[in-house]
Short mmCIF file of C-alpha atoms in Angstrom, two decimals:
data_model
loop_
_atom_site.label_atom_id
_atom_site.label_comp_id
_atom_site.label_asym_id
_atom_site.label_seq_id
_atom_site.Cartn_x
_atom_site.Cartn_y
_atom_site.Cartn_z
CA MET D 99 -22.19 6.15 -13.74
CA PHE D 100 -18.79 6.34 -15.81
CA HIS D 101 -18.39 9.83 -15.00
CA TYR D 102 -18.92 9.22 -11.51
CA ILE D 103 -16.53 6.08 -11.85
CA LEU D 104 -13.79 8.24 -13.21
CA GLU D 105 -14.33 10.66 -10.52
CA VAL D 106 -13.75 8.21 -7.74
CA PHE D 107 -10.48 7.03 -9.76
CA VAL D 108 -8.94 10.28 -10.12
CA SER D 109 -9.32 10.87 -6.26
CA LEU D 110 -7.95 7.19 -5.24
CA ILE D 111 -5.11 7.96 -7.72
CA LYS D 112 -3.74 10.62 -5.74
CA GLY D 113 -2.94 8.29 -2.68
CA LEU D 114 -0.60 6.24 -5.34
CA PRO D 115 2.42 7.91 -4.52
CA TYR D 116 2.20 7.09 -0.87
CA THR D 117 1.53 3.32 -1.73
CA LEU D 118 4.18 3.05 -3.97
CA LEU D 119 6.74 5.00 -1.49
CA ILE D 120 6.09 2.64 1.14
CA MET D 121 6.38 -0.38 -1.25
CA ILE D 122 9.70 0.59 -2.53
CA VAL D 123 11.19 2.02 0.87
CA GLY D 124 9.94 -1.22 2.62
CA PHE D 125 11.43 -3.40 -0.27
CA VAL D 126 14.73 -1.82 -0.77
CA ILE D 127 16.05 -1.00 2.64
CA GLY D 128 14.26 -4.54 3.80
CA SER D 129 16.30 -6.36 1.31
CA ILE D 130 19.70 -5.08 2.35
CA ILE D 131 18.91 -5.76 6.12
CA GLY D 132 17.02 -9.15 5.24
CA PHE D 133 20.43 -10.11 3.22
CA ILE D 134 22.27 -9.28 6.22
CA LEU D 135 20.03 -11.31 8.46
CA SER D 136 20.40 -14.25 6.25
CA LEU D 137 24.05 -14.18 6.12
CA LEU D 138 24.08 -14.00 10.17
CA ARG D 139 21.84 -16.99 10.47
CA ILE D 140 23.67 -19.17 7.78
CA TYR D 141 26.95 -18.31 8.88
CA LYS D 142 25.79 -18.71 12.73
CA VAL D 143 27.66 -15.45 13.90
CA PHE D 144 27.82 -15.78 17.61
CA PHE D 145 24.98 -14.14 19.35
CA PHE D 146 24.02 -11.99 16.45
CA SER D 147 22.45 -15.39 14.57
CA TRP D 148 20.30 -16.15 17.41
CA LEU D 149 19.16 -12.36 17.87
CA ALA D 150 18.42 -12.69 14.33
CA GLY D 151 16.29 -15.68 14.28
CA VAL D 152 14.02 -13.96 17.26
CA TYR D 153 13.71 -10.85 15.17
CA VAL D 154 12.32 -12.68 12.01
CA SER D 155 10.18 -14.89 13.93
CA PHE D 156 8.61 -11.65 15.61
CA PHE D 157 8.14 -9.93 12.51
CA ARG D 158 6.97 -12.89 10.71
CA GLY D 159 4.53 -14.20 13.39
CA THR D 160 2.75 -11.24 14.60
CA PRO D 161 0.12 -9.30 12.30
CA LEU D 162 1.35 -6.08 10.18
CA LEU D 163 -1.67 -4.26 11.56
CA VAL D 164 -0.53 -4.89 15.21
CA GLN D 165 2.89 -4.09 14.44
CA ILE D 166 1.81 -0.57 12.87
CA LEU D 167 -0.17 0.14 16.17
CA LEU D 168 2.77 -0.56 18.24
CA ALA D 169 5.03 1.97 16.31
CA TYR D 170 2.40 4.43 15.69
CA GLN D 171 0.87 4.71 18.93
CA GLY D 172 3.26 2.71 21.29
CA LEU D 173 6.37 3.94 20.74
CA PRO D 174 5.79 7.98 21.55
CA LEU D 175 4.34 6.54 24.99
CA VAL D 176 7.08 4.31 25.46
CA LEU D 177 9.85 6.73 24.51
CA LYS D 178 8.12 9.80 26.15
CA ASP D 179 10.35 9.85 29.32
CA THR D 180 13.46 9.29 27.35
CA SER D 181 16.04 11.62 25.64
CA ILE D 182 14.87 10.36 22.31
CA TYR D 183 11.40 12.03 22.34
CA PRO D 184 12.10 15.44 21.54
CA TYR D 185 13.53 13.86 18.23
CA ILE D 186 10.52 11.71 17.60
CA ARG D 187 7.86 13.83 18.89
CA ASP D 188 7.03 15.68 15.86
CA LEU D 189 7.57 12.91 13.53
CA GLY D 190 4.75 12.31 10.93
CA ALA D 191 3.06 9.08 10.68
CA ILE D 192 4.89 8.15 7.59
CA TYR D 193 8.01 7.85 9.16
CA TYR D 194 6.73 5.15 11.78
CA VAL D 195 4.97 3.52 9.02
CA LEU D 196 7.87 3.17 7.04
CA PHE D 197 9.85 2.08 9.72
CA VAL D 198 7.59 -0.72 10.15
CA TYR D 199 7.41 -1.76 6.52
CA VAL D 200 11.04 -1.75 6.51
CA LEU D 201 11.42 -4.39 9.57
CA TYR D 202 8.52 -6.28 8.29
CA SER D 203 9.87 -6.68 4.77
CA SER D 204 13.34 -7.41 5.97
CA ALA D 205 11.93 -10.19 8.18
CA TYR D 206 10.21 -12.27 5.28
CA LEU D 207 13.20 -11.03 2.64
CA SER D 208 15.74 -12.85 5.07
CA GLU D 209 14.25 -16.19 4.84
CA ILE D 210 13.50 -15.51 1.15
CA PHE D 211 17.53 -14.87 0.56
CA ARG D 212 18.21 -17.49 3.24
CA SER D 213 16.59 -20.39 1.27
CA ALA D 214 18.24 -19.06 -1.81
CA LEU D 215 21.53 -18.94 -0.87
CA LEU D 216 21.23 -22.30 0.79
CA SER D 217 19.70 -23.71 -2.62
CA VAL D 218 23.10 -23.08 -4.27
CA PRO D 219 25.30 -26.37 -4.09
CA HIS D 220 28.23 -26.07 -1.94
CA SER D 221 30.65 -27.29 -4.38
CA GLN D 222 30.23 -23.83 -6.11
CA MET D 223 31.97 -22.69 -3.00
CA GLU D 224 34.61 -25.16 -2.93
CA ALA D 225 35.12 -24.57 -7.20
CA SER D 226 35.68 -20.99 -6.36
CA TYR D 227 38.13 -21.47 -3.38
CA SER D 228 39.92 -23.99 -6.24
CA VAL D 229 40.68 -21.39 -8.39
CA GLY D 230 42.24 -18.99 -5.60
CA MET D 231 39.03 -16.72 -4.51
CA SER D 232 38.33 -15.69 -1.19
CA THR D 233 35.14 -16.33 0.68
CA SER D 234 34.11 -12.76 0.12
CA LYS D 235 34.86 -13.11 -3.77
CA ALA D 236 33.27 -16.37 -3.92
CA LEU D 237 30.15 -15.14 -2.12
CA PHE D 238 29.60 -11.86 -4.11
CA HIS D 239 30.82 -13.20 -7.51
CA VAL D 240 29.61 -16.89 -7.39
CA ILE D 241 27.28 -17.36 -4.83
CA ILE D 242 24.99 -14.62 -4.43
CA PRO D 243 24.32 -13.84 -8.36
CA GLN D 244 23.07 -17.48 -8.22
CA ALA D 245 20.84 -17.30 -5.51
CA LEU D 246 19.31 -14.13 -6.61
CA SER D 247 18.37 -15.86 -9.64
CA ASN D 248 17.05 -18.71 -7.47
CA ALA D 249 14.89 -16.25 -5.40
CA MET D 250 13.11 -14.32 -8.38
CA PRO D 251 9.80 -16.07 -7.86
CA ASN D 252 9.25 -15.55 -4.25
CA LEU D 253 10.88 -11.86 -4.53
CA SER D 254 7.97 -11.72 -7.41
CA ASN D 255 5.56 -12.98 -4.92
CA PHE D 256 6.37 -11.11 -1.83
CA ILE D 257 6.47 -7.66 -3.54
CA ILE D 258 2.92 -8.29 -4.81
CA LEU D 259 2.09 -9.34 -1.43
CA LEU D 260 3.62 -6.11 -0.17
CA ILE D 261 1.83 -3.92 -2.52
CA LYS D 262 -1.44 -5.18 -1.18
CA ASP D 263 -0.08 -4.85 2.52
CA THR D 264 0.28 -1.15 1.84
CA SER D 265 -3.57 -0.92 2.49
CA LEU D 266 -2.99 -1.31 6.15
CA ALA D 267 -1.21 1.89 6.63
CA SER D 268 -4.47 3.57 6.22
CA ILE D 269 -4.56 2.80 10.03
CA ALA D 270 -2.08 5.42 10.84
CA THR D 271 -4.06 8.02 8.91
CA ILE D 272 -1.72 7.76 5.84
CA PRO D 273 -3.42 8.99 2.62
CA GLU D 274 -2.46 6.17 0.54
CA VAL D 275 -4.99 4.48 -1.91
CA MET D 276 -6.97 2.72 1.07
CA GLY D 277 -6.23 5.77 3.43
CA LEU D 278 -8.36 7.85 0.47
CA VAL D 279 -10.88 5.37 -0.13
CA ASN D 280 -11.90 5.52 3.86
CA GLN D 281 -12.49 9.27 3.04
CA GLU D 282 -14.16 8.74 -0.16
CA ILE D 283 -16.84 6.47 1.44
CA ALA D 284 -17.70 8.90 3.93
CA ASN D 285 -18.74 11.38 1.07
CA THR D 286 -20.07 8.46 -1.50
CA ARG D 287 -23.21 7.48 -2.91
CA SER D 288 -21.75 4.23 -3.67
CA VAL D 289 -19.46 2.45 -1.04
CA PHE D 290 -19.31 -0.75 -3.76
CA THR D 291 -18.11 1.53 -6.40
CA VAL D 292 -15.06 3.11 -4.17
CA PHE D 293 -13.82 -0.47 -3.11
CA LEU D 294 -13.92 -1.87 -6.54
CA VAL D 295 -11.99 1.09 -8.16
CA ALA D 296 -9.43 0.53 -5.38
CA ALA D 297 -9.16 -3.18 -6.21
CA VAL D 298 -8.79 -2.35 -9.99
CA ILE D 299 -5.80 0.02 -8.89
CA TYR D 300 -4.00 -2.67 -6.74
CA TRP D 301 -5.00 -5.40 -9.03
CA VAL D 302 -3.39 -3.41 -12.13
CA ILE D 303 -0.02 -2.17 -10.08
CA SER D 304 0.39 -5.93 -9.16
CA VAL D 305 0.10 -7.03 -12.80
CA VAL D 306 2.49 -4.20 -13.52
CA LEU D 307 5.26 -5.95 -10.99
CA GLU D 308 4.49 -9.22 -12.02
CA LYS D 309 5.26 -8.52 -15.68
CA ILE D 310 8.38 -6.77 -14.57
CA PHE D 311 9.89 -9.69 -12.34
CA GLY D 312 8.84 -12.15 -15.19
CA LYS D 313 11.15 -10.04 -17.53
CA LEU D 314 13.95 -10.08 -14.78
CA GLU D 315 13.57 -13.72 -13.95
CA LYS D 316 13.91 -14.71 -17.91
CA ARG D 317 17.05 -12.50 -18.13
CA HIS D 318 18.63 -14.38 -15.05
CA SER D 319 17.64 -17.60 -16.98
CA LEU D 320 19.07 -16.43 -20.06
CA HIS D 321 22.31 -15.15 -18.43
CA LYS D 322 22.64 -19.06 -16.34
CA ARG D 323 22.19 -20.42 -19.58
CA LYS D 324 25.33 -18.81 -21.52
CA ILE D 325 27.52 -19.56 -18.13
#
């Protein structure tokens, strides 16, 4: 039995690079876009503020599975008669999946960053102005560092949610952990064992990420105390 469990583990762990790739790309690029969206909404930049609100509402209000299917199966059909189609015709499924996870992540991260930025007292900005700082300097040297510290718990929760959500990429035939689970089930004598091993893999990754963010949070807390 142990030999069989080890065999299943070795088979499923081969999908880990795809799982981590989706998580990292979604989180990193999503953070950049999400931060820009949060600023647009906070500072109410004309029409863009409204557009950002609709964008966030759509990607937070629709199932990720539906978003993946819309991109993977819908986009090629919608763009078939356009000049863009030759460029996307031969794109692999992974590119559609990464595109969706970036958009999905940016919507959630924008709300995390927005609440974190708004949690910094307005007096901090006024104090920055009083010592001659410009708005951009105050934002990057005073407001954002404090906001990031405040956002750490929510960022930790989101990235753990994201690593679990990568399992939905299997619907687009991506050979990540859950995608390999589906393949393994077709050739296995114990469906329960395969799902159990997959659950342990996701759990271990989640625990590791939780520890990493826990250390980052402590470091930020110590830095704030020194200040």
